[in-house]
Coordinates of C-alpha atoms in Angstrom, one line a residue:
Chain T
M1 CA 113.1 123.6 117.6
S2 CA 114.5 119.2 118.1
E3 CA 112.6 117.0 116.4
A4 CA 111.3 115.5 119.4
H5 CA 109.4 119.0 120.5
E6 CA 108.2 118.8 117.6
P7 CA 104.2 119.6 117.3
R8 CA 102.4 116.5 116.7
R9 CA 98.4 115.9 116.2
T10 CA 96.6 112.3 116.2
W11 CA 94.2 111.8 112.6
A12 CA 91.5 109.6 112.2
L13 CA 91.5 107.5 108.9
L14 CA 88.6 106.1 106.9
L15 CA 90.2 103.8 104.7
E16 CA 88.6 101.4 102.4
Y17 CA 90.5 98.2 100.4
D18 CA 90.2 94.9 98.7
G19 CA 91.0 92.0 100.9
T20 CA 91.2 89.4 98.2
G21 CA 94.6 87.7 98.7
I22 CA 96.2 89.8 101.7
S23 CA 96.3 88.3 105.0
G24 CA 94.2 91.3 106.5
W25 CA 94.8 94.4 108.4
Q26 CA 97.2 92.9 111.8
R27 CA 100.9 93.0 110.9
Q28 CA 102.4 90.0 111.2
S29 CA 106.3 91.8 110.2
T30 CA 109.3 93.2 112.2
P31 CA 111.9 94.7 110.4
E32 CA 113.9 91.9 111.3
R33 CA 112.0 89.8 111.0
P34 CA 108.8 90.2 107.3
G35 CA 106.2 88.6 106.8
P36 CA 103.1 88.6 104.4
V37 CA 101.0 92.0 102.9
S38 CA 98.7 92.8 105.8
F39 CA 96.9 96.6 105.9
Q40 CA 98.4 98.0 109.0
A41 CA 101.8 96.8 107.6
L42 CA 101.0 99.0 104.7
L43 CA 100.2 102.1 106.1
E44 CA 102.5 102.2 108.8
A45 CA 105.1 102.5 106.0
A46 CA 103.0 104.6 104.0
A47 CA 102.8 107.2 107.2
A48 CA 106.8 105.9 107.9
H49 CA 107.2 108.3 104.8
L50 CA 105.9 111.6 106.2
A51 CA 107.8 111.3 110.0
R52 CA 111.2 111.3 109.3
G53 CA 111.4 106.8 108.4
A54 CA 110.1 106.6 112.3
H55 CA 107.9 104.2 113.4
V56 CA 104.3 105.8 113.0
P57 CA 102.3 102.9 114.8
V58 CA 98.4 102.8 113.3
T59 CA 94.9 100.9 115.6
A60 CA 91.5 100.2 114.0
A61 CA 88.6 99.7 114.7
G62 CA 88.4 96.2 114.3
R63 CA 91.3 93.3 112.9
T64 CA 89.5 91.8 110.4
D65 CA 90.8 88.9 109.3
A66 CA 92.8 88.3 105.8
G67 CA 90.6 88.1 102.7
V68 CA 87.8 90.3 104.2
H69 CA 87.5 93.7 102.9
A70 CA 86.3 97.5 104.0
A71 CA 84.5 100.0 103.1
G72 CA 84.9 102.2 106.3
Q73 CA 87.3 100.2 108.9
V74 CA 88.3 103.1 110.8
A75 CA 92.4 103.8 112.3
M76 CA 94.6 106.7 114.5
L77 CA 97.9 107.6 113.7
T78 CA 99.8 110.2 115.2
L79 CA 102.6 112.8 113.6
P80 CA 104.2 115.7 113.6
D81 CA 102.0 118.3 113.0
R82 CA 102.7 119.5 109.2
Y83 CA 99.2 118.1 107.2
R84 CA 96.9 119.5 106.5
A85 CA 93.7 116.5 106.9
D86 CA 93.3 116.6 102.3
Q87 CA 97.5 116.5 102.1
L88 CA 97.9 113.7 104.1
R89 CA 95.2 112.3 103.0
E90 CA 97.1 112.3 99.3
A91 CA 99.9 112.2 100.5
L92 CA 98.8 108.3 102.5
N93 CA 97.5 107.0 99.1
F94 CA 100.7 107.8 97.4
H95 CA 102.5 106.3 98.8
L96 CA 99.8 102.6 98.9
R97 CA 99.8 102.6 95.2
P98 CA 98.9 100.2 93.9
Y99 CA 97.7 98.2 96.8
P100 CA 93.8 97.8 97.1
F101 CA 94.4 100.4 99.6
V102 CA 93.1 104.6 99.9
V103 CA 92.7 105.9 102.5
L104 CA 88.9 107.7 101.7
H105 CA 88.1 110.7 105.1
A106 CA 91.0 112.4 107.8
A107 CA 90.0 113.7 110.2
P108 CA 91.3 115.6 113.7
A109 CA 90.9 112.5 116.1
P110 CA 88.4 113.9 118.5
T111 CA 90.2 114.7 122.3
G112 CA 90.5 111.1 124.1
W113 CA 89.4 108.8 121.0
N114 CA 90.0 105.6 119.8
P115 CA 89.4 104.0 117.4
R116 CA 88.5 101.2 118.8
F117 CA 87.1 101.8 122.4
S118 CA 85.1 105.1 121.3
A119 CA 83.4 102.9 118.8
R120 CA 79.4 102.6 119.3
A121 CA 78.6 100.0 116.7
R122 CA 79.5 98.2 113.8
A123 CA 77.8 96.9 110.4
Y124 CA 79.2 93.2 108.4
E125 CA 77.5 93.1 104.9
Y126 CA 78.0 88.7 104.3
R127 CA 77.6 88.5 100.4
I128 CA 76.5 84.7 99.1
L129 CA 76.1 84.7 95.1
N130 CA 73.7 82.0 94.9
R131 CA 73.5 80.8 91.7
R132 CA 74.8 77.0 89.9
P133 CA 77.9 78.7 87.7
R134 CA 80.6 80.6 89.8
P135 CA 81.2 84.7 90.2
A136 CA 83.2 85.5 86.7
M137 CA 82.3 89.4 88.1
E138 CA 81.8 89.6 91.4
R139 CA 85.1 88.9 93.6
R140 CA 83.7 90.0 97.1
V141 CA 81.7 86.4 97.7
W142 CA 81.0 83.5 98.9
H143 CA 79.4 80.6 96.5
V144 CA 76.7 79.0 97.8
E145 CA 75.2 77.0 94.9
R146 CA 72.2 75.5 96.2
K147 CA 69.7 77.5 95.9
L148 CA 68.7 79.5 99.6
D149 CA 65.8 79.7 101.9
L150 CA 64.8 83.4 102.0
D151 CA 62.8 82.8 105.7
A152 CA 63.9 80.1 106.6
M153 CA 66.8 82.3 107.1
R154 CA 65.5 84.9 109.0
E155 CA 63.7 82.2 111.3
G156 CA 67.1 81.0 112.2
A157 CA 68.3 84.0 112.4
S158 CA 65.4 85.6 115.1
H159 CA 67.0 83.4 117.1
L160 CA 70.5 85.3 117.8
L161 CA 69.2 88.6 117.8
G162 CA 69.6 90.4 120.8
H163 CA 71.2 89.5 124.0
H164 CA 73.2 86.8 124.3
D165 CA 76.1 84.2 125.2
F166 CA 77.4 83.5 121.8
T167 CA 80.6 81.5 122.2
S168 CA 78.8 78.5 119.7
F169 CA 79.3 80.9 117.1
R170 CA 83.4 82.5 118.5
A171 CA 86.4 81.9 117.3
A172 CA 89.0 79.5 119.6
S173 CA 91.4 82.1 119.1
C174 CA 89.4 84.8 120.5
Q175 CA 90.6 87.9 123.2
A176 CA 87.4 88.3 124.4
K177 CA 87.0 88.4 127.7
S178 CA 83.3 87.9 127.4
P179 CA 81.5 85.9 124.9
V180 CA 78.4 88.7 125.7
R181 CA 76.7 90.2 122.4
T182 CA 74.0 92.4 122.0
L183 CA 72.9 91.3 118.2
D184 CA 71.1 94.9 116.8
R185 CA 69.9 93.6 113.5
L186 CA 70.4 91.0 111.4
E187 CA 68.8 90.6 107.8
V188 CA 69.0 88.2 105.4
S189 CA 68.1 90.0 101.5
R190 CA 68.2 88.8 98.7
E191 CA 69.8 91.5 95.8
G192 CA 68.9 89.8 92.2
E193 CA 71.3 87.1 92.3
L194 CA 73.4 87.7 95.8
V195 CA 72.7 86.6 99.1
V196 CA 72.5 90.1 101.7
L197 CA 73.7 89.4 105.4
R198 CA 73.5 92.9 106.9
V199 CA 74.6 92.6 110.7
E200 CA 74.9 95.5 113.5
A201 CA 76.7 95.5 116.7
R202 CA 78.7 97.3 119.0
S203 CA 81.1 94.5 118.5
F204 CA 82.1 91.3 118.2
L205 CA 83.6 88.3 118.9
H206 CA 86.0 86.8 116.4
H207 CA 84.6 84.9 113.2
Q208 CA 81.0 86.1 115.2
V209 CA 79.7 87.4 111.4
R210 CA 81.1 84.5 109.5
N211 CA 79.9 81.5 111.5
M212 CA 76.6 83.3 112.1
A213 CA 76.4 82.6 108.5
G214 CA 77.9 79.7 108.0
T215 CA 75.2 77.9 110.2
L216 CA 72.2 80.5 108.3
V217 CA 73.4 78.9 105.1
L218 CA 72.6 75.2 106.7
V219 CA 68.5 76.5 107.2
G220 CA 68.7 78.2 103.7
E221 CA 69.8 74.7 102.3
G222 CA 67.4 72.9 104.2
K223 CA 70.1 70.9 106.6
W224 CA 69.5 72.7 109.1
R225 CA 65.5 73.3 110.7
P226 CA 65.6 77.4 112.1
A227 CA 65.4 76.2 115.5
Q228 CA 68.4 74.5 114.8
V229 CA 70.1 78.0 115.1
A230 CA 68.4 78.5 119.5
R231 CA 69.8 74.9 120.0
A232 CA 73.4 75.7 118.6
L233 CA 73.1 79.1 120.9
E234 CA 71.6 77.6 124.2
A235 CA 74.4 74.3 124.3
R236 CA 77.2 77.5 123.9
T237 CA 79.6 75.6 122.6
R238 CA 81.9 76.1 119.1
A239 CA 80.9 72.2 117.5
A240 CA 77.8 72.9 117.8
A241 CA 77.3 76.1 115.3
G242 CA 77.9 75.1 111.7
P243 CA 80.7 76.5 109.7
T244 CA 82.9 79.4 109.6
A245 CA 82.4 80.7 106.0
P246 CA 84.7 82.4 103.8
P247 CA 86.5 85.9 104.8
D248 CA 85.5 86.0 100.8
G249 CA 81.7 87.6 101.6
L250 CA 83.1 89.6 104.4
T251 CA 82.7 93.2 104.0
L252 CA 83.2 96.0 107.0
I253 CA 80.9 98.5 106.4
R254 CA 80.2 101.2 108.7
V255 CA 82.4 101.9 112.2
E256 CA 79.9 104.4 114.2
Y257 CA 81.3 107.1 116.6
D258 CA 79.6 109.6 118.9
P259 CA 81.1 112.7 117.7
D260 CA 81.8 110.9 114.3
P261 CA 85.0 111.8 113.9
F262 CA 84.0 112.2 110.2
T263 CA 81.7 114.1 111.0
P264 CA 82.2 118.7 110.9
I265 CA 81.3 120.3 113.6
P266 CA 78.5 122.8 112.3
A267 CA 79.1 126.4 112.9
P268 CA 77.8 127.4 115.8
T269 CA 74.2 129.5 113.7
V270 CA 73.6 133.6 115.5
A271 CA 70.5 133.6 117.4
G272 CA 68.2 136.2 115.5
Chain D
M1 CA 76.9 56.0 62.5
S2 CA 80.3 57.7 61.3
E3 CA 80.6 61.7 62.3
A4 CA 79.5 63.2 59.3
H5 CA 75.7 62.2 60.0
E6 CA 75.4 62.3 64.1
P7 CA 72.8 64.7 64.8
R8 CA 73.8 68.0 65.5
R9 CA 71.8 70.6 67.6
T10 CA 72.7 74.1 68.3
W11 CA 72.4 76.4 71.5
A12 CA 72.0 79.7 72.2
L13 CA 74.4 80.7 75.4
L14 CA 73.8 83.9 78.0
L15 CA 77.5 84.7 79.2
E16 CA 79.4 86.9 81.8
Y17 CA 82.3 88.0 81.9
D18 CA 85.0 90.9 83.4
G19 CA 87.3 91.7 80.5
T20 CA 90.1 93.7 83.7
G21 CA 93.2 92.1 81.1
I22 CA 91.7 90.2 78.4
S23 CA 91.5 91.3 74.6
G24 CA 88.2 91.7 74.0
W25 CA 85.5 89.1 72.5
Q26 CA 87.0 88.7 69.3
R27 CA 89.9 85.8 68.5
Q28 CA 92.3 87.5 67.3
S29 CA 94.8 84.4 67.7
T30 CA 95.1 81.0 64.9
P31 CA 96.1 78.2 65.7
E32 CA 99.5 79.0 63.2
R33 CA 99.5 82.4 64.9
P34 CA 99.3 83.0 68.2
G35 CA 97.8 86.0 69.8
P36 CA 96.4 87.2 73.0
V37 CA 93.7 85.9 75.2
S38 CA 89.4 86.6 74.7
F39 CA 86.8 85.3 75.0
Q40 CA 85.8 84.0 71.9
A41 CA 89.7 82.9 71.6
L42 CA 88.1 80.6 75.1
L43 CA 84.8 79.7 74.8
E44 CA 85.5 78.3 71.2
A45 CA 88.4 76.1 73.1
A46 CA 85.9 75.4 75.7
A47 CA 83.6 74.1 72.9
A48 CA 86.1 71.9 71.2
H49 CA 87.1 69.2 74.0
L50 CA 82.7 68.3 73.4
A51 CA 83.7 68.0 69.7
R52 CA 86.1 65.8 69.7
G53 CA 88.5 68.3 69.0
A54 CA 87.0 70.1 66.5
H55 CA 86.9 73.4 65.6
V56 CA 83.2 75.2 67.0
P57 CA 83.1 78.7 65.4
V58 CA 81.6 80.9 68.2
T59 CA 79.7 83.9 67.8
A60 CA 78.6 86.8 69.1
A61 CA 75.4 89.2 70.1
G62 CA 78.1 92.5 70.0
R63 CA 82.8 92.1 69.9
T64 CA 83.0 94.2 73.6
D65 CA 86.6 95.1 73.2
A66 CA 89.5 94.9 75.2
G67 CA 89.0 95.7 79.1
V68 CA 85.2 95.6 78.6
H69 CA 82.8 93.4 80.4
A70 CA 79.7 91.9 80.1
A71 CA 76.9 91.0 82.3
G72 CA 74.4 89.3 79.9
Q73 CA 76.4 89.0 76.0
V74 CA 74.5 86.3 74.1
A75 CA 76.6 83.9 72.4
M76 CA 75.9 80.9 69.8
L77 CA 77.2 77.1 68.1
T78 CA 77.2 73.6 67.2
L79 CA 77.5 70.5 68.7
P80 CA 77.7 67.6 68.2
D81 CA 74.0 66.7 69.9
R82 CA 75.0 64.9 72.6
Y83 CA 74.4 67.0 75.8
R84 CA 71.1 68.1 77.8
A85 CA 71.0 72.1 78.3
D86 CA 72.3 71.6 82.5
Q87 CA 75.1 70.2 81.0
L88 CA 76.2 71.5 77.7
R89 CA 76.8 74.7 80.4
E90 CA 78.7 72.9 82.9
A91 CA 80.8 71.3 80.5
L92 CA 82.2 74.4 79.2
N93 CA 82.5 76.2 82.5
F94 CA 84.8 73.2 83.9
H95 CA 86.7 73.7 80.5
L96 CA 86.6 77.7 81.4
R97 CA 88.2 77.6 84.1
P98 CA 90.0 79.5 85.5
Y99 CA 89.6 82.6 83.5
P100 CA 86.3 85.3 84.9
F101 CA 83.9 83.7 81.7
V102 CA 81.6 81.5 82.6
V103 CA 78.0 80.1 81.5
L104 CA 75.1 81.4 83.2
H105 CA 72.4 80.0 81.2
A106 CA 72.7 77.3 77.7
A107 CA 69.4 76.5 75.5
P108 CA 68.4 75.7 72.5
A109 CA 68.7 78.1 69.8
P110 CA 65.3 79.0 67.6
T111 CA 65.2 78.2 64.1
G112 CA 66.5 80.7 62.6
W113 CA 68.1 82.6 65.7
N114 CA 71.5 84.5 65.5
P115 CA 72.4 86.1 68.3
R116 CA 73.7 89.7 66.7
F117 CA 70.8 89.8 64.3
S118 CA 67.9 89.1 65.5
A119 CA 68.7 91.3 68.4
R120 CA 65.7 93.6 69.2
A121 CA 67.9 96.2 71.2
R122 CA 71.6 95.9 73.8
A123 CA 71.2 97.7 76.5
Y124 CA 75.0 99.2 77.8
E125 CA 75.5 100.6 81.5
Y126 CA 79.4 102.8 81.9
R127 CA 80.1 102.7 85.2
I128 CA 82.1 105.8 87.1
L129 CA 83.8 106.3 90.4
N130 CA 82.7 109.8 91.2
R131 CA 85.5 111.1 93.9
R132 CA 89.2 111.9 95.0
P133 CA 90.7 109.3 95.5
R134 CA 91.4 105.9 92.9
P135 CA 89.3 103.0 93.6
A136 CA 90.1 99.7 96.4
M137 CA 86.7 97.9 96.2
E138 CA 85.3 98.7 92.5
R139 CA 87.4 97.9 89.1
R140 CA 85.1 97.8 86.4
V141 CA 84.5 101.5 86.9
W142 CA 86.0 105.0 85.5
H143 CA 87.7 107.1 88.0
V144 CA 87.0 110.5 87.9
E145 CA 87.4 112.7 90.4
R146 CA 86.1 116.6 89.9
K147 CA 82.5 116.1 91.4
L148 CA 80.0 116.6 88.7
D149 CA 77.2 117.9 87.6
L150 CA 74.5 115.6 86.8
D151 CA 70.9 118.1 85.5
A152 CA 74.5 119.5 83.2
M153 CA 75.2 116.9 82.1
R154 CA 71.1 114.9 82.1
E155 CA 70.6 117.5 79.5
G156 CA 73.6 116.7 77.6
A157 CA 72.2 114.0 77.1
S158 CA 69.2 114.8 76.0
H159 CA 70.8 115.7 72.7
L160 CA 71.5 112.0 71.5
L161 CA 68.1 110.5 72.7
G162 CA 65.9 109.3 69.2
H163 CA 67.5 108.5 65.4
H164 CA 70.3 110.9 64.6
D165 CA 73.9 109.9 62.0
F166 CA 76.6 109.3 64.9
T167 CA 79.3 110.0 62.9
S168 CA 80.9 112.5 65.6
F169 CA 80.5 109.1 68.7
R170 CA 81.4 106.2 66.4
A171 CA 85.6 105.1 66.1
A172 CA 87.3 105.0 63.0
S173 CA 87.1 101.5 62.5
C174 CA 83.9 101.2 62.7
Q175 CA 82.9 98.9 60.0
A176 CA 78.4 99.2 60.0
K177 CA 76.7 100.5 57.0
S178 CA 75.2 103.8 58.3
P179 CA 76.1 106.3 61.0
V180 CA 72.8 105.9 61.3
R181 CA 71.0 104.6 65.2
T182 CA 68.3 105.4 66.7
L183 CA 69.0 106.4 70.9
D184 CA 66.3 104.7 72.9
R185 CA 67.4 105.3 76.5
L186 CA 70.4 106.7 78.0
E187 CA 69.3 107.9 81.8
V188 CA 72.2 109.3 84.1
S189 CA 72.0 108.3 87.9
R190 CA 74.1 108.9 91.0
E191 CA 74.5 105.7 93.6
G192 CA 77.1 106.4 96.8
E193 CA 80.0 108.0 94.6
L194 CA 79.1 106.0 91.5
V195 CA 77.7 107.8 88.5
V196 CA 75.5 105.4 86.0
L197 CA 74.6 105.6 82.4
R198 CA 72.4 103.2 81.0
V199 CA 71.6 103.4 77.8
E200 CA 69.0 101.1 74.9
A201 CA 69.5 101.1 70.6
R202 CA 68.6 98.4 68.6
S203 CA 72.2 98.3 68.2
F204 CA 75.8 100.9 68.2
L205 CA 78.2 101.7 66.3
H206 CA 81.4 101.0 67.5
H207 CA 82.7 102.9 70.7
Q208 CA 79.7 104.3 70.8
V209 CA 78.8 104.3 74.4
R210 CA 82.2 105.1 75.5
N211 CA 82.3 107.9 73.3
M212 CA 79.0 109.1 74.0
A213 CA 80.0 108.9 78.2
G214 CA 83.4 111.1 77.9
T215 CA 81.2 113.7 76.3
L216 CA 79.0 113.4 78.9
V217 CA 81.6 113.6 81.7
L218 CA 83.3 116.9 79.9
V219 CA 79.8 118.3 80.6
G220 CA 79.3 116.6 83.9
E221 CA 82.7 118.1 84.7
G222 CA 81.8 121.6 83.2
K223 CA 84.5 121.9 80.7
W224 CA 81.8 122.0 78.0
R225 CA 78.0 123.2 78.3
P226 CA 75.5 120.8 78.1
A227 CA 74.0 122.6 73.9
Q228 CA 77.6 121.9 73.0
V229 CA 76.2 117.8 73.0
A230 CA 73.6 118.8 70.1
R231 CA 76.5 120.9 68.4
A232 CA 79.0 118.1 68.0
L233 CA 76.0 115.1 66.9
E234 CA 75.4 117.9 64.5
A235 CA 78.6 118.3 63.1
R236 CA 79.1 114.8 62.2
T237 CA 83.3 114.3 62.2
R238 CA 84.8 112.1 64.6
A239 CA 87.3 115.7 66.1
A240 CA 83.9 117.1 66.8
A241 CA 82.8 115.2 70.6
G242 CA 84.6 114.3 73.2
P243 CA 87.3 111.5 74.6
T244 CA 87.1 108.2 73.9
A245 CA 85.5 107.0 78.3
P246 CA 88.1 103.8 79.4
P247 CA 87.3 100.5 79.1
D248 CA 87.0 99.5 82.5
G249 CA 83.9 101.4 83.4
L250 CA 81.4 99.8 80.3
T251 CA 79.1 96.4 80.8
L252 CA 76.7 94.5 78.1
I253 CA 73.8 94.2 80.6
R254 CA 71.7 92.7 77.9
V255 CA 71.1 92.2 74.2
E256 CA 66.5 91.7 73.9
Y257 CA 64.8 88.9 71.8
D258 CA 61.9 87.8 70.7
P259 CA 61.1 85.0 71.1
D260 CA 63.4 84.6 74.0
P261 CA 66.0 82.0 73.9
F262 CA 66.2 82.2 78.0
T263 CA 62.6 82.0 78.2
P264 CA 61.0 79.0 79.0
I265 CA 57.9 78.6 76.1
P266 CA 55.2 78.2 78.8
A267 CA 53.3 74.8 78.7
P268 CA 49.3 75.5 76.7
T269 CA 46.6 76.1 79.2
V270 CA 43.8 73.7 78.8
A271 CA 40.4 76.2 78.4
G272 CA 38.8 75.6 81.0

C-alpha cells in the first residue's frame, strides 16, 4: 500500500507547558527561515518523527503569547493510523524532551471537531505575587509590591462581567472581527502571598486577560477608583484602559468542549 | 569612634530559596579555595557589602542539602548597627540578585536566640508529581509514574510517628549524636496530580525526610506492604529502609520559635 493511501487518524492532544523564555504557541520559523522556539514548532517537529519526516500541521485552541503558560492547551494533528493513544503520547513526549512541554493526554478527535472553533469556554488564571521581596520560588507570577485592595479589585471587576464591547482591553494586533465578548467569570482571590484572577469566557480578544489584569491592579493599588473601570470600558479605546500585565503570570487552565474528546464515552448500560 | 567599638546588632532573617542547581545551604568555598554556589556563601557575600567588606558569618536553622528548597529557612548574622530592619532586608536582597534567593523578613534577634538551637519545631513538605508524563510546569517535585496507594502510604507512615530510633532512615554522613527523634506529624495527601507529605519534628536526622519519602513511595507503589515500614524501623540499619528520595521534592517550610523573632511583640494593653 502506498503512503498516499495509508489510513490516517486525527488526534486531540491535551498539553502542558511553561512559557518562560519561549516565544509563545505560534510557529514563527520555516525550514527556509529559522526563528525563535515556539510550542507549535516543537510539537510539529516531534510529530514529523512519527510521519516519516513529513510536515504535520498542528492547530491549537488558542495562540498563547510569548511567556504565557498552559496547564490545559488543546491541539489537533493528523498522523498515519499506526499508534494507540498512549503510544502516541509517549512518542511525542520522547521527542519533546528536554523542553518544558508535555502531552498530558491523546484521544481520537471527534468527527468535525476543531480545537479552536469547537471550544465552548476557555479558562485562564492570572497570578500576582503581592509582597515586597521579589519571587525566589515562583516564576509564573507578576510581582506587584504594593499591597492590593481586593475589595476594590472585585468592585472594578464587576463592571467587566457580562456582554460588552471590549475594544479598550484589546491589543492593536487583535485580528478578531468583533470586539464584543461575554465574560462569564472574573474572580479575585488571595491565596497566601498570591492574588489570583480566574477568568472564563467562550473566547477572548488578544491581550484581553492581561489588559484586564493590568487595569485591575491599578484599582488594587489605589491609583484608580473601581468606577474608572466602567468608564474605561465605555470609552472603547485602548488608551482608556490600564497597561498590559506581563505574560509571566498568565496560564491557560482549561478549554471546554461538548463532547469532551478527553472524556471516554461511557459504555452503554444494559436496561435491567 | 573606631570600627572596633562600633555598636553591632544581631539579626534573625527569614529566607526563601529555590535549591534547583545550587549546592545547598552550607558554604563549601573559602577565599583561598572557591567552590560551588551555596546559599550560605551568597548571603555572607551580600552581608560583607554591608560590613565594609569584612567577613560576616551566617548560621541557619538547618543545612539544607543540594537541590532542596526553602520557603522559611531561618538564619542569623551580626552587623554594624547602622540599618533599620526593612533597610537591611532591601540591601541584602539587592546583593542577592539574580539568584533565586530572597530575605522575606529581618528582625532583631532576641537575646540568647540561636536559629538552630532555639528551634522548637521544623516543618518540611515533600512533593511528588504522581502521573505518567514528566513535569513541564513544576520543578520542585519528584516525578513518580506509578499510581500511588495513599491508604497504604498512610498506614506505613503511622509506624514512623512518635519517639523512635531512626537509624534506618539516617544518612551515613549524619553527625547527630543520637539517632532518636520524635516525629510529630507525617501526613500524606493528594492535591490534584501531586501527592504531598507534610512532616514535623523538633529536629530531623540527615536525609531523614527523604529516606522516609523514598520508603513510603515503595509502599505506595505496592512494592512494600505497610508493615514493612515498622520492620525497617526496628532493624536499625540504613540498608533495611527504602532509597533516598531526590532533593527536588523537598522544601523546608517553617521553623518555629518561642518567642518568634518575626512576630512583633504586641504593645501592652492598658487595663480598662
